[in-house]
Rosetta silent file (secondary structure, phi, psi, omega in degrees, C-alpha in Angstrom):
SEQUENCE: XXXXXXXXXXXXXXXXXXXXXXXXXXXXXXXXXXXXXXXXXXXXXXXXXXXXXXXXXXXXXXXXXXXXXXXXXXXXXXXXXXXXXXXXXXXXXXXXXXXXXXXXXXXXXXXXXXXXXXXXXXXXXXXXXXXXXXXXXXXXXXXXXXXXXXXXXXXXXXXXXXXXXXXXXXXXXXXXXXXXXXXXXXXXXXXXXXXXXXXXXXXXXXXXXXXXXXXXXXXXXXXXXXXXXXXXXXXXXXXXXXXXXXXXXXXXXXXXXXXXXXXXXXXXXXXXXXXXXXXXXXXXXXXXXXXXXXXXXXXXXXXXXX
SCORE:     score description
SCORE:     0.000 S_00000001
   1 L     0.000  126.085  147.488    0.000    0.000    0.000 S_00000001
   2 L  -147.506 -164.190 -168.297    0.906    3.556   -0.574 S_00000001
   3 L   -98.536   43.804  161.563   -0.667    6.877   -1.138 S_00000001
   4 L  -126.034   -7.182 -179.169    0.891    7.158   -4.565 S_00000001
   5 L  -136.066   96.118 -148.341    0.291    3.872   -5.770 S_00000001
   6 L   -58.715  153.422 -177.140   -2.679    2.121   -6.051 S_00000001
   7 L  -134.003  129.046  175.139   -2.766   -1.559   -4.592 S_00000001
   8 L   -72.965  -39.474  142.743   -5.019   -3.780   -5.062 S_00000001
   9 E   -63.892  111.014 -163.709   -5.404   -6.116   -2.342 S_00000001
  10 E   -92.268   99.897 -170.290   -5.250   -5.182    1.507 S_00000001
  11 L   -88.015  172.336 -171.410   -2.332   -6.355    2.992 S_00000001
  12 L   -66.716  144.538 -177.373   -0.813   -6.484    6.727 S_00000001
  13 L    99.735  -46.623  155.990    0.217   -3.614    7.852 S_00000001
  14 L   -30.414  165.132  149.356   -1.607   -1.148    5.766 S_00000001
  15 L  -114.161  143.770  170.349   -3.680    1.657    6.361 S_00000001
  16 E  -121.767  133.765 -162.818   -6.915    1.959    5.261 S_00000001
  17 E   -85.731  135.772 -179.032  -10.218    4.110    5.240 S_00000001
  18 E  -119.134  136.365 -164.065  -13.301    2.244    6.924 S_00000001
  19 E  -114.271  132.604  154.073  -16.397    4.171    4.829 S_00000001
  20 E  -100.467  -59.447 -158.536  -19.367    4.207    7.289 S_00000001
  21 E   167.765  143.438 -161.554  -20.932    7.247    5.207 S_00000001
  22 L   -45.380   -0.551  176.554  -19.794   10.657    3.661 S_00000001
  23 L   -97.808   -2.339 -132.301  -20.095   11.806    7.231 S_00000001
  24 E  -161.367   87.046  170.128  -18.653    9.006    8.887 S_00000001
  25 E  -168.786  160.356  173.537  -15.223    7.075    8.080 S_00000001
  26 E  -145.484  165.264  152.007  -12.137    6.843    9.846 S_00000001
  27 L   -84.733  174.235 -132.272   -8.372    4.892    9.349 S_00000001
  28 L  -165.810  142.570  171.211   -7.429    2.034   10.462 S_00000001
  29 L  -115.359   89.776 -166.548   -4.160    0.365   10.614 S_00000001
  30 L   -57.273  118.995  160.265   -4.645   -3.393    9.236 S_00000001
  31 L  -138.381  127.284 -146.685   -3.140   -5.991   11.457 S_00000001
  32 L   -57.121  137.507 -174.574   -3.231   -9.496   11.563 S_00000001
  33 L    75.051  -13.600  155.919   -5.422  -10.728   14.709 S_00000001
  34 L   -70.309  153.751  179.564   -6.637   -7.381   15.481 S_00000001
  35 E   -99.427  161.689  166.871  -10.445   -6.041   15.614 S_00000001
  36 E  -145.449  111.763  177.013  -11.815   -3.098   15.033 S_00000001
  37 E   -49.049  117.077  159.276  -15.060   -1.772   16.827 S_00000001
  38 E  -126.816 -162.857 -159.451  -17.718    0.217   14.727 S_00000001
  39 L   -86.752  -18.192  177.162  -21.616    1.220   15.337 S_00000001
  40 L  -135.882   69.287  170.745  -22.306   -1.640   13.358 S_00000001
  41 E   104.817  176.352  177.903  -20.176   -4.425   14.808 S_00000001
  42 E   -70.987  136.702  157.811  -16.695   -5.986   14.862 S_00000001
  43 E  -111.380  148.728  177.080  -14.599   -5.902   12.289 S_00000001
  44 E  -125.952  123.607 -130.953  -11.792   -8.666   12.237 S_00000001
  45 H   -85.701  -70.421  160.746   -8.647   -7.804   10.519 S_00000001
  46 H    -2.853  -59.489 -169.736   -7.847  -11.269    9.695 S_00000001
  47 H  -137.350  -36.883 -153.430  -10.770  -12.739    7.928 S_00000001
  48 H   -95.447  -88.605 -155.838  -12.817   -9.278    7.088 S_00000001
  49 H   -73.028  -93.096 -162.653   -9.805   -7.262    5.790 S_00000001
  50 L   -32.649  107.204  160.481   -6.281   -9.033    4.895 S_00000001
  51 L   120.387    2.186 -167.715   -6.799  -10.421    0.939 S_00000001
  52 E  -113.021  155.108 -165.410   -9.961   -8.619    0.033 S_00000001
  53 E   -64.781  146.926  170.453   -9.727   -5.760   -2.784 S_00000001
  54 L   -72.222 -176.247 -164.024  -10.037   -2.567   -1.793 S_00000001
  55 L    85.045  -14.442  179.597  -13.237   -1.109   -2.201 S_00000001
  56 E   -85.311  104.462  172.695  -15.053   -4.152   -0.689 S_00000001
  57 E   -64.670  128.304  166.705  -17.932   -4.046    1.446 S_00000001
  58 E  -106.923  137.722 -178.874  -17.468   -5.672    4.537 S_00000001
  59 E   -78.481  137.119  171.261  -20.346   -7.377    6.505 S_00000001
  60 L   -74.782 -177.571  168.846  -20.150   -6.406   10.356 S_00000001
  61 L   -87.718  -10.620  179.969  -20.482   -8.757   13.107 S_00000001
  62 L   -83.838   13.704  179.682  -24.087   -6.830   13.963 S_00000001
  63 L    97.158  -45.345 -175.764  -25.073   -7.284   10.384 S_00000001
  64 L   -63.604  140.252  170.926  -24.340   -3.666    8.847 S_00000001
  65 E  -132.581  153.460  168.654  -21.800   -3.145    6.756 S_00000001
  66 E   -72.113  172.939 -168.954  -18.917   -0.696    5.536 S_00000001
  67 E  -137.126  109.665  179.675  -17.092   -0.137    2.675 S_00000001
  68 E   -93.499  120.143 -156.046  -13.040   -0.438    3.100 S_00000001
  69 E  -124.769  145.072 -164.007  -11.372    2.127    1.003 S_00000001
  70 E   -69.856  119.985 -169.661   -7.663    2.617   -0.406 S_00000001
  71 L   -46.718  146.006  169.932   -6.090    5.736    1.530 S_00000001
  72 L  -132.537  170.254 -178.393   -5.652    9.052   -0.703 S_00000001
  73 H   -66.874  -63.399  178.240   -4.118   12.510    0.136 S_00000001
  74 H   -74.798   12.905  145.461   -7.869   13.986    0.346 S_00000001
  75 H   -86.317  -50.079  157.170   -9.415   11.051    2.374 S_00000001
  76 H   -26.856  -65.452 -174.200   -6.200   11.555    4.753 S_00000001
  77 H   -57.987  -27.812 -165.833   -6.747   15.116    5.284 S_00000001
  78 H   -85.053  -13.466 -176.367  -10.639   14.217    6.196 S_00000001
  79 H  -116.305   -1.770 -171.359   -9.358   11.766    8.437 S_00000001
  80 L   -46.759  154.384  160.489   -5.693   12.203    9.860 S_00000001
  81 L   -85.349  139.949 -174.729   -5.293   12.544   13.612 S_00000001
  82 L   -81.319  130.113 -158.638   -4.702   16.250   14.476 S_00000001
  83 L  -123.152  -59.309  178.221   -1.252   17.074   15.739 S_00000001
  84 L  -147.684 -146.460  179.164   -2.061   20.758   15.120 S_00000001
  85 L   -91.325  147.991 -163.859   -4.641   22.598   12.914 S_00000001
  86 L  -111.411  161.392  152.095   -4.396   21.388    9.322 S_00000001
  87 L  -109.672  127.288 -137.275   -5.212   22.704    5.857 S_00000001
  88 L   -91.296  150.921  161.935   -8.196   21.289    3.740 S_00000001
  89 H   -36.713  -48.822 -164.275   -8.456   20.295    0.571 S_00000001
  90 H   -85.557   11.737  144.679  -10.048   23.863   -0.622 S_00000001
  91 H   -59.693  -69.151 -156.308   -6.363   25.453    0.268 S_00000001
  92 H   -72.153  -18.285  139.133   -4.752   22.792   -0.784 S_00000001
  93 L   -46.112  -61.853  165.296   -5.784   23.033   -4.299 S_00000001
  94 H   -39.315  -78.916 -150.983   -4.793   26.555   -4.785 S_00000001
  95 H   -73.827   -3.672  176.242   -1.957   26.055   -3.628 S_00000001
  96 H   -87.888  -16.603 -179.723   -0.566   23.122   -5.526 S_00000001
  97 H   -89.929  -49.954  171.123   -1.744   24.849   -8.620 S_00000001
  98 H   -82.766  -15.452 -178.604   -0.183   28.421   -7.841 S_00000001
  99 L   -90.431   10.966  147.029    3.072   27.095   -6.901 S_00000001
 100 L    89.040   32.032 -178.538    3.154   25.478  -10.397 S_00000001
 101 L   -93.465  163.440  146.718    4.066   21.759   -9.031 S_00000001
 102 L  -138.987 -131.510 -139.762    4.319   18.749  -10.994 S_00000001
 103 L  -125.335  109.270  159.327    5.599   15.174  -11.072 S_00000001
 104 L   104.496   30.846 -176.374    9.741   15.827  -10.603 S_00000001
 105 L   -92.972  152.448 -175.181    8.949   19.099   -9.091 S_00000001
 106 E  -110.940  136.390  176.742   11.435   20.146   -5.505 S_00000001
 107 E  -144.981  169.412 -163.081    9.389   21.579   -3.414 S_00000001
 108 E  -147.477  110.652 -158.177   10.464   23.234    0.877 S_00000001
 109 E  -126.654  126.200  165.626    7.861   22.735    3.420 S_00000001
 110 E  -164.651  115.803    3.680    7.760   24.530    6.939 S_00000001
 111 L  -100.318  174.225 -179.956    5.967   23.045    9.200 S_00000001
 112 L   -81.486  -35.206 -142.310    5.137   19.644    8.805 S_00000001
 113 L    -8.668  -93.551  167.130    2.607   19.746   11.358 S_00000001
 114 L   -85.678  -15.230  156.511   -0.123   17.166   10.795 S_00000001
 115 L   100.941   14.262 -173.730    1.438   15.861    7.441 S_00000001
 116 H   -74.467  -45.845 -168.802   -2.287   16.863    5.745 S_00000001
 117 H   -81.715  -38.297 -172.295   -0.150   19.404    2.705 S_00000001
 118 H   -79.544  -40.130 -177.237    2.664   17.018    2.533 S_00000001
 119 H   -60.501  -40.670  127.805    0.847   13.978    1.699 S_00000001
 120 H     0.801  -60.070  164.603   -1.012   16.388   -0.895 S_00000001
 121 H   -66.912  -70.104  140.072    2.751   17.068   -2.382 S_00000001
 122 H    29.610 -100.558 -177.774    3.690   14.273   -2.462 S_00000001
 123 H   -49.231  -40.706  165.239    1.548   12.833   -4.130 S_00000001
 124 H   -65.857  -39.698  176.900    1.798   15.853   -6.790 S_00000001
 125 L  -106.030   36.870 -172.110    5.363   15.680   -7.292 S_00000001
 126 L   -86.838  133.273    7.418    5.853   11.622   -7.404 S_00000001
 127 L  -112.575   -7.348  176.629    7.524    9.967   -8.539 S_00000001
 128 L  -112.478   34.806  158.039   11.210   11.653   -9.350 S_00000001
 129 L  -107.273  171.931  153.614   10.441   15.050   -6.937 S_00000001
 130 E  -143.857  155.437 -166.317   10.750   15.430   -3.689 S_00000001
 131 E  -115.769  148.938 -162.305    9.446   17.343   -0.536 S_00000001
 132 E  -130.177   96.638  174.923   12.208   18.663    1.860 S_00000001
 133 E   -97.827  112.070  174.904    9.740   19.194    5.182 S_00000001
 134 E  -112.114   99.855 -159.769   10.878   21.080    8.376 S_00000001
 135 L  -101.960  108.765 -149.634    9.272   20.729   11.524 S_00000001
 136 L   -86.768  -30.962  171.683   10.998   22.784   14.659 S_00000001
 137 L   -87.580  129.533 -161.072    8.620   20.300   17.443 S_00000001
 138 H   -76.207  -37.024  176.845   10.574   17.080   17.530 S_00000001
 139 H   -34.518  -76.549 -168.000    7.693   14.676   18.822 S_00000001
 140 H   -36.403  -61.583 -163.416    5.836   15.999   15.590 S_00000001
 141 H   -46.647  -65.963  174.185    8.658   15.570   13.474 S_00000001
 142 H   -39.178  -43.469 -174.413    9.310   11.857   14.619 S_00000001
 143 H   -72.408  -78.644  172.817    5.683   11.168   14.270 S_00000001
 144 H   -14.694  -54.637 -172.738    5.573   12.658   10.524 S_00000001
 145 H   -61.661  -49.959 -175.346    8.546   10.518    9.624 S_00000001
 146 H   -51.048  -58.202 -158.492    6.745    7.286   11.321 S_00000001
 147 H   -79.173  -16.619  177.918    3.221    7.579    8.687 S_00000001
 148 H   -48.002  -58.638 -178.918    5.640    8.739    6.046 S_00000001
 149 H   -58.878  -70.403 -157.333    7.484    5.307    6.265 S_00000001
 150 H   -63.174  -15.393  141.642    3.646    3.173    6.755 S_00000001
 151 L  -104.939   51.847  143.663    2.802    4.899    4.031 S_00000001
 152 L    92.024  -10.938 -147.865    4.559    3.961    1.683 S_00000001
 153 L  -117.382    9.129 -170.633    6.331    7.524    0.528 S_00000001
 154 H   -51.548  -43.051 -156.627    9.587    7.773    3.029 S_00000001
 155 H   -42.528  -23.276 -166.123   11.579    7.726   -0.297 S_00000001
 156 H  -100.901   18.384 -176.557    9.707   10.822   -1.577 S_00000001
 157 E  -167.469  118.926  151.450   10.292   13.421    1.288 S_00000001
 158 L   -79.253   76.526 -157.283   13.070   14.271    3.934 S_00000001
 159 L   -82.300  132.871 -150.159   11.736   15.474    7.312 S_00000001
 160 E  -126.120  119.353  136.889   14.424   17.975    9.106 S_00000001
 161 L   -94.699  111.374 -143.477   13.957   18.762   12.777 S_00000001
 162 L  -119.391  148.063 -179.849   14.627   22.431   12.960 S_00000001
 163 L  -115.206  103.695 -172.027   14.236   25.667   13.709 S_00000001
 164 H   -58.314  -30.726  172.469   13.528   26.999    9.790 S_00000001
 165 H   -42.293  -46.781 -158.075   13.997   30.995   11.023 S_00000001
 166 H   -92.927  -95.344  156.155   17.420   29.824   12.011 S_00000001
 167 H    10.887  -68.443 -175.835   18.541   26.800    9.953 S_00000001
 168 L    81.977  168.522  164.535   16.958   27.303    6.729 S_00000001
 169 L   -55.388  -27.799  176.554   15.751   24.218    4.846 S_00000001
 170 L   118.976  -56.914 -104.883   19.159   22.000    4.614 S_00000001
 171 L  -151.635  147.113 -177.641   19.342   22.728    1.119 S_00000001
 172 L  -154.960  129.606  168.645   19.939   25.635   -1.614 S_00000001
 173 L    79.614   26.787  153.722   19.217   26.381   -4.704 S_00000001
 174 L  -111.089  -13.604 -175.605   17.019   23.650   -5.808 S_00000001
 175 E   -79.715  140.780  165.446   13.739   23.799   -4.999 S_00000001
 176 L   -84.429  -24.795 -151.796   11.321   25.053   -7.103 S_00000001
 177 L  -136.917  179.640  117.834    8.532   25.759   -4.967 S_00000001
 178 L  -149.901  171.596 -159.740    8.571   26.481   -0.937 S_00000001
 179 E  -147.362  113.397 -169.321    5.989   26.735    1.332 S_00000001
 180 E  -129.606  133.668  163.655    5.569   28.312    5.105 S_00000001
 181 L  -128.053  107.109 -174.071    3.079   27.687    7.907 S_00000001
 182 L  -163.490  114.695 -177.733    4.586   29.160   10.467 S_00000001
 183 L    -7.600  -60.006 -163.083    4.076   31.729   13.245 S_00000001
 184 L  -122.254   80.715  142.871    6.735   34.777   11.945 S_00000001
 185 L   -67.540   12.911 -168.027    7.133   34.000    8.218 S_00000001
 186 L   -96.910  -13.534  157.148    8.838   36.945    7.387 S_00000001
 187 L   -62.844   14.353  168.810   12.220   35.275    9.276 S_00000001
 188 L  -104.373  -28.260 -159.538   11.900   32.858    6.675 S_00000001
 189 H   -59.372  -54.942 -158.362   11.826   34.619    3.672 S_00000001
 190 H   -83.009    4.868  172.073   15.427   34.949    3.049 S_00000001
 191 H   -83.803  -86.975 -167.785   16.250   30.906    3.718 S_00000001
 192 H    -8.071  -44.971 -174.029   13.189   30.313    1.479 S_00000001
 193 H   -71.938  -36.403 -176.721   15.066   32.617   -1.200 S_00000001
 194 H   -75.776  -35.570 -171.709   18.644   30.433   -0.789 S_00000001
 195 H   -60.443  -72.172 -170.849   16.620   27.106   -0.889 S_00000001
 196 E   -22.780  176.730 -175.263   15.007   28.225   -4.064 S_00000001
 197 L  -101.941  147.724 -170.658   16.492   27.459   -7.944 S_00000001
 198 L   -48.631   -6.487  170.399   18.423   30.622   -9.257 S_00000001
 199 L  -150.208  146.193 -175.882   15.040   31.970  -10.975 S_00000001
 200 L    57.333    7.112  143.065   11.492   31.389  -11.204 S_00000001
 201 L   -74.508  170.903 -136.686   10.722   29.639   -8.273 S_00000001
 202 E  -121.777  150.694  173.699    7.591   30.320   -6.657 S_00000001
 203 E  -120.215  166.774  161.428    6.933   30.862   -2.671 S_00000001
 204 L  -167.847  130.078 -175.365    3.542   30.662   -0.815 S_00000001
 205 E  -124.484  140.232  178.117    3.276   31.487    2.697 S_00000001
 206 L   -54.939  151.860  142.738   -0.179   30.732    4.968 S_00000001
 207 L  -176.040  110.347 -166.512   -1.230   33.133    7.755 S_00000001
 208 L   -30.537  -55.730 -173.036   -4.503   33.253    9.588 S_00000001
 209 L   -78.481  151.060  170.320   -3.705   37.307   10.374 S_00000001
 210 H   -82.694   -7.975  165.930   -3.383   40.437    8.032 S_00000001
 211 H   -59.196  -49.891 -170.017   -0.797   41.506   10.376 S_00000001
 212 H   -63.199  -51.670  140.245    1.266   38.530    9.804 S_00000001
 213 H   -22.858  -58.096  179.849    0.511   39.203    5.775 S_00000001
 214 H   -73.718  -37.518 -164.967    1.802   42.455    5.908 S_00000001
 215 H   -68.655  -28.547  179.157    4.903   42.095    7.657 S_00000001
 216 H   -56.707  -36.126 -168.625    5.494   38.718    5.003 S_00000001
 217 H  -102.047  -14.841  130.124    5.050   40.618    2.173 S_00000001
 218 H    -2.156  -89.558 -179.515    7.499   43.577    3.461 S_00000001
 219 H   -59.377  -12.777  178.697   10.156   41.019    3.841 S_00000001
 220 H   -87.791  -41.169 -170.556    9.391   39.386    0.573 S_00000001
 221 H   -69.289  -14.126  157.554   10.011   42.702   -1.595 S_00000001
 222 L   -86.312  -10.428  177.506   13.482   43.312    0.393 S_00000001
 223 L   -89.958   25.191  161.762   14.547   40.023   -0.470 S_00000001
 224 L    62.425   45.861  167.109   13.656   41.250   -4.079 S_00000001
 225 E   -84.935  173.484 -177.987   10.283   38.520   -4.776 S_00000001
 226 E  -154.305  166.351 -164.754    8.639   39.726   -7.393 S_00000001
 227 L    31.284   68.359 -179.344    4.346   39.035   -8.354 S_00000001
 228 L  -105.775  140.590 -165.661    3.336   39.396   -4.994 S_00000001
 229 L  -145.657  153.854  174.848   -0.314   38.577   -4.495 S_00000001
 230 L  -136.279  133.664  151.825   -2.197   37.787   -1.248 S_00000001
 231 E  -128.725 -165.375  179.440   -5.655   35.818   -1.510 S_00000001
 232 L  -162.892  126.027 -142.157   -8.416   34.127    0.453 S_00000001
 233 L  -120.554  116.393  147.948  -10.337   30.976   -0.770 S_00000001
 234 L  -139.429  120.979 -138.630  -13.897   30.218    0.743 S_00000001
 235 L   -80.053  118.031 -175.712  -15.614   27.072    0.081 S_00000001
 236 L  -118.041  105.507 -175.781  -19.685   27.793   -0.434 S_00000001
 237 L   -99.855  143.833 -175.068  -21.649   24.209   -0.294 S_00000001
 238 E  -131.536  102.518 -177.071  -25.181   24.068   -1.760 S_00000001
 239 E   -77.394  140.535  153.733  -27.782   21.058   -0.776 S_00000001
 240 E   -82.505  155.912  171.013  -30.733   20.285   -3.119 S_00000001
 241 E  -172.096  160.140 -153.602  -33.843   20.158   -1.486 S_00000001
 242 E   -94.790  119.135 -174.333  -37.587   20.203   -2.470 S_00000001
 243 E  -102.127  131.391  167.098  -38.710   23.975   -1.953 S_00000001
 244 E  -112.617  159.056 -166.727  -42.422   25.067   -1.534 S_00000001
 245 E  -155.062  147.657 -149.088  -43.734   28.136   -2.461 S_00000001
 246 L  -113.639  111.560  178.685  -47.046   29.702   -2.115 S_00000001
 247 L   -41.308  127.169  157.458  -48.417   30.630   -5.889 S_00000001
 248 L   -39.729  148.568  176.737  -49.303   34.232   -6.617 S_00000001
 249 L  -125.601  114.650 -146.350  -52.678   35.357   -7.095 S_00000001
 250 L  -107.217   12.805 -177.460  -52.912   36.275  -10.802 S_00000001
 251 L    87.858  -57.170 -167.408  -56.576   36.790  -10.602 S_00000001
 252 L  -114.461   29.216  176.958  -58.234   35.059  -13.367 S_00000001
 253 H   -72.478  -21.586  179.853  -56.273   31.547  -13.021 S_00000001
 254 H   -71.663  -35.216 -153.076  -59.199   29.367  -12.494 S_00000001
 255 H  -102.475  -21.766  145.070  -61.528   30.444  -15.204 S_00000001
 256 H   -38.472  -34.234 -169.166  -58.059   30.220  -17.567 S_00000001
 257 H   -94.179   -7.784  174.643  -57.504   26.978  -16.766 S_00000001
 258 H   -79.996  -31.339  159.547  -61.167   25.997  -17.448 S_00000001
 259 H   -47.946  -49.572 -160.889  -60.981   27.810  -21.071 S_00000001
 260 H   -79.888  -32.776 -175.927  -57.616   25.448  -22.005 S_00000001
 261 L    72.162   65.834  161.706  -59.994   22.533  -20.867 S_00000001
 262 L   -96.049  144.783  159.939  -57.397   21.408  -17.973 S_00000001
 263 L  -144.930  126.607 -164.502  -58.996   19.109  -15.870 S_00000001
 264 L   -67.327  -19.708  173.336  -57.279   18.412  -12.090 S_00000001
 265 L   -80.217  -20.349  175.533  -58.953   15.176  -11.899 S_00000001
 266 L   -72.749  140.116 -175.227  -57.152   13.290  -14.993 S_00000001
 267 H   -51.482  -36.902 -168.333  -54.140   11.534  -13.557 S_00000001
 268 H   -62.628  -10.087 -173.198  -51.829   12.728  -16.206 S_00000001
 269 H  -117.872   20.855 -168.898  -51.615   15.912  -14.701 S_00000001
 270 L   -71.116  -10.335  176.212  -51.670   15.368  -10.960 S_00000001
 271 L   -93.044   -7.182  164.780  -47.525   16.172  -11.064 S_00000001
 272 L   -41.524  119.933  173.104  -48.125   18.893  -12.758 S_00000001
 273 H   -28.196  -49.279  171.246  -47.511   22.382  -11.411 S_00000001
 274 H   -56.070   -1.587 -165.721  -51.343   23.123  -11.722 S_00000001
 275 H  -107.634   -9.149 -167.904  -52.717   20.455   -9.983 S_00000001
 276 L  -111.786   44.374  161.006  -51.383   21.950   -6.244 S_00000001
 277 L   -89.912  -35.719  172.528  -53.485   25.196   -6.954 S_00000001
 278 L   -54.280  -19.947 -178.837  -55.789   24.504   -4.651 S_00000001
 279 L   -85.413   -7.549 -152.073  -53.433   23.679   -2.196 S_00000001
 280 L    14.301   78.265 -174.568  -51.934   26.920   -3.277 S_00000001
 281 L  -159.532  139.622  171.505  -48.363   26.002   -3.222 S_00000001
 282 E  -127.052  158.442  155.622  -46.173   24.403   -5.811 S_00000001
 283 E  -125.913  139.137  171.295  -43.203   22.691   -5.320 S_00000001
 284 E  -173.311 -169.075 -135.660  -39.850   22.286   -6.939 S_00000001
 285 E  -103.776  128.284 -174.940  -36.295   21.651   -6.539 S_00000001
 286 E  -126.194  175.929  164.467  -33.720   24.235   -5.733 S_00000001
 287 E  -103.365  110.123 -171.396  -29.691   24.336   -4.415 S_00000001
 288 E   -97.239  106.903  171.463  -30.485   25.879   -0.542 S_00000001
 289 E   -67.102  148.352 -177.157  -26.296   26.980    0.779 S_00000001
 290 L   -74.322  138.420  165.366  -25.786   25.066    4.469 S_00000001
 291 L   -63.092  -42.735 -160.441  -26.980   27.582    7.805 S_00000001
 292 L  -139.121  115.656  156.888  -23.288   27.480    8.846 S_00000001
 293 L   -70.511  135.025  156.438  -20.414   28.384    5.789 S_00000001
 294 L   -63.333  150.041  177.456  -16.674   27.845    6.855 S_00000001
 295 L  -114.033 -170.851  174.084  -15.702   31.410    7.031 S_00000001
 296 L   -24.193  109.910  159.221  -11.743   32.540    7.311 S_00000001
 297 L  -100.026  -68.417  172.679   -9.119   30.079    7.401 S_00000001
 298 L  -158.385  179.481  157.336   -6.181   31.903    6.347 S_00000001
 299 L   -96.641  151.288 -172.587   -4.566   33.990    3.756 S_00000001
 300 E  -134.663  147.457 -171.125   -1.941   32.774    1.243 S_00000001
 301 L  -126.104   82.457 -172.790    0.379   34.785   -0.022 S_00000001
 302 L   -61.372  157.086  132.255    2.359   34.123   -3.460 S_00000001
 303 E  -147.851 -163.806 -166.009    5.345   35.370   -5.165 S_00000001
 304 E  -137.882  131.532  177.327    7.698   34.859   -7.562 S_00000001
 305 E   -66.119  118.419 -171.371   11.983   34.528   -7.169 S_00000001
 306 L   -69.535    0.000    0.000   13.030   37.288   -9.783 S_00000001
């Protein structure tokens, strides 16, 4: 198993996604003779899991069953254990997209924190790139390195515990891309600029505050960045749902629809807008936005190495 390479079969050892429901899944670390409790029964590692393809609904021991699903970068992020506060998939898009990665792309990560944007990178610059990740709390670091290895991708990333203000990345004048989540990024800026490749690489740095923004983009224009842009990305979800509405009173609608020769008692028309006049209401199907929007996550802030 890894997250860059699909597998077919679920072997010992793996990790895996247990699909309850788009609301409802968690990971799982498959090992032989272990169980794993859900709302609808035991799962057994053993005989349920080890040999069966992913993708296979498994029967519980209460009868209900799940759906065991092959790990990804975005099923990771929905499910990862939190370490610190992470960034989401609507972030995480942008930003793999403005820094211009691809598949043999170098890219300089600080911090590592919960590992949701490296596994994201990763996965984007796989299989000849690599991510050079620096994490200044050592637990965290250690931990990063451990799912790095169980999943499948140590080969693809270097994790440096560090202090990046101080330090720097390890490395200079290869990366194409770097990337900072970090308290003070404007002490970063000028390692970020030495890491980078002698032209055209691209920076991006996160930060919840406009304070934190300003002083970042200060510090990018004395180290001589160049296309500096700051944005803010927020994700607007829209359910269908069956909307009623109370019909207008146009005056003459009854003795119209008796001229046309409608008649509310033939079957063919009972779905018919017209047939609910009496009820005076119609119904039909709209997209209704969720009572509570994520709001503000953070701002990201591009340039470009002149």
């Amino acid at each position: 198993m890894s997250f860059v390479e699909y597998g077919e079969t679920i072997k010992d050892g793996d990790t895996a996604i247990v699909f309850l429901g788009h609301e409802s899944m968690f990971p799982v670390k498959v090992q032989h003779g272990t169980v794993t409790q859900t709302k609808y029964g035991v799962i057994r590692h053993s005989t349920d899991l080890i040999g069966k393809k992913y993708g296979s609904k498994v029967t519980c021991s209460k009868g209900g069953w799940v759906f065991i699903l092959h790990p990804t970068p975005e099923l990771w992020t929905m499910n990862l254990p939190h370490r610190t506060q992470i960034l989401y998939s609507t972030d995480i898009s942008i930003i793999t997209m403005m820094l211009e990665l691809k598949p043999g792309s170098i890219v300089c990560e600080s911090g590592t924190g919960s590992g949701s944007l490296s596994h994201a990178l990763i996965r984007t610059v796989a299989p000849t790139g690599h991510l050079y990740t620096v994490e200044f709390h050592q637990q965290r670091a250690e931990k990063a390195q451990e799912e790095f290895r169980e999943h499948g991708v140590e080969h693809l990333v270097t994790v440096t515990n560090q202090d990046v203000c101080k330090n720097g990345f390890g490395v200079s004048n290869i990366a194409d891309a770097v990337f900072l989540d970090i308290p003070s990024p404007w002490e970063a800026i000028g390692h970020a600029k030495s890491a980078l490749k002698a032209e055209g690489g691209r920076i991006c740095s996160f930060s919840p505050c406009i304070e934190q923004v300003q002083r970042t983009c200060l510090a990018m224009e004395e180290y001589g960045f160049t296309e500096i842009n700051t944005l803010e990305i927020l994700l607007r979800v829209y359910n269908v749902r069956t909307i009623s509405l109370q019909i207008p009173d146009l005056g003459k609608a009854a003795e119209d629809n008796s001229s046309t020769g409608f008649d509310s008692s033939d079957p063919s028309h009972q779905g018919s807008p017209c047939a609910n006049l009496q009820q005076g209401t119609v119904q039909f199907k709209s997209g209704v936005p969720l009572r509570e929007v994520v709001g503000h996550t953070g701002y990201l802030t591009f340039a470009t190495k002149s």
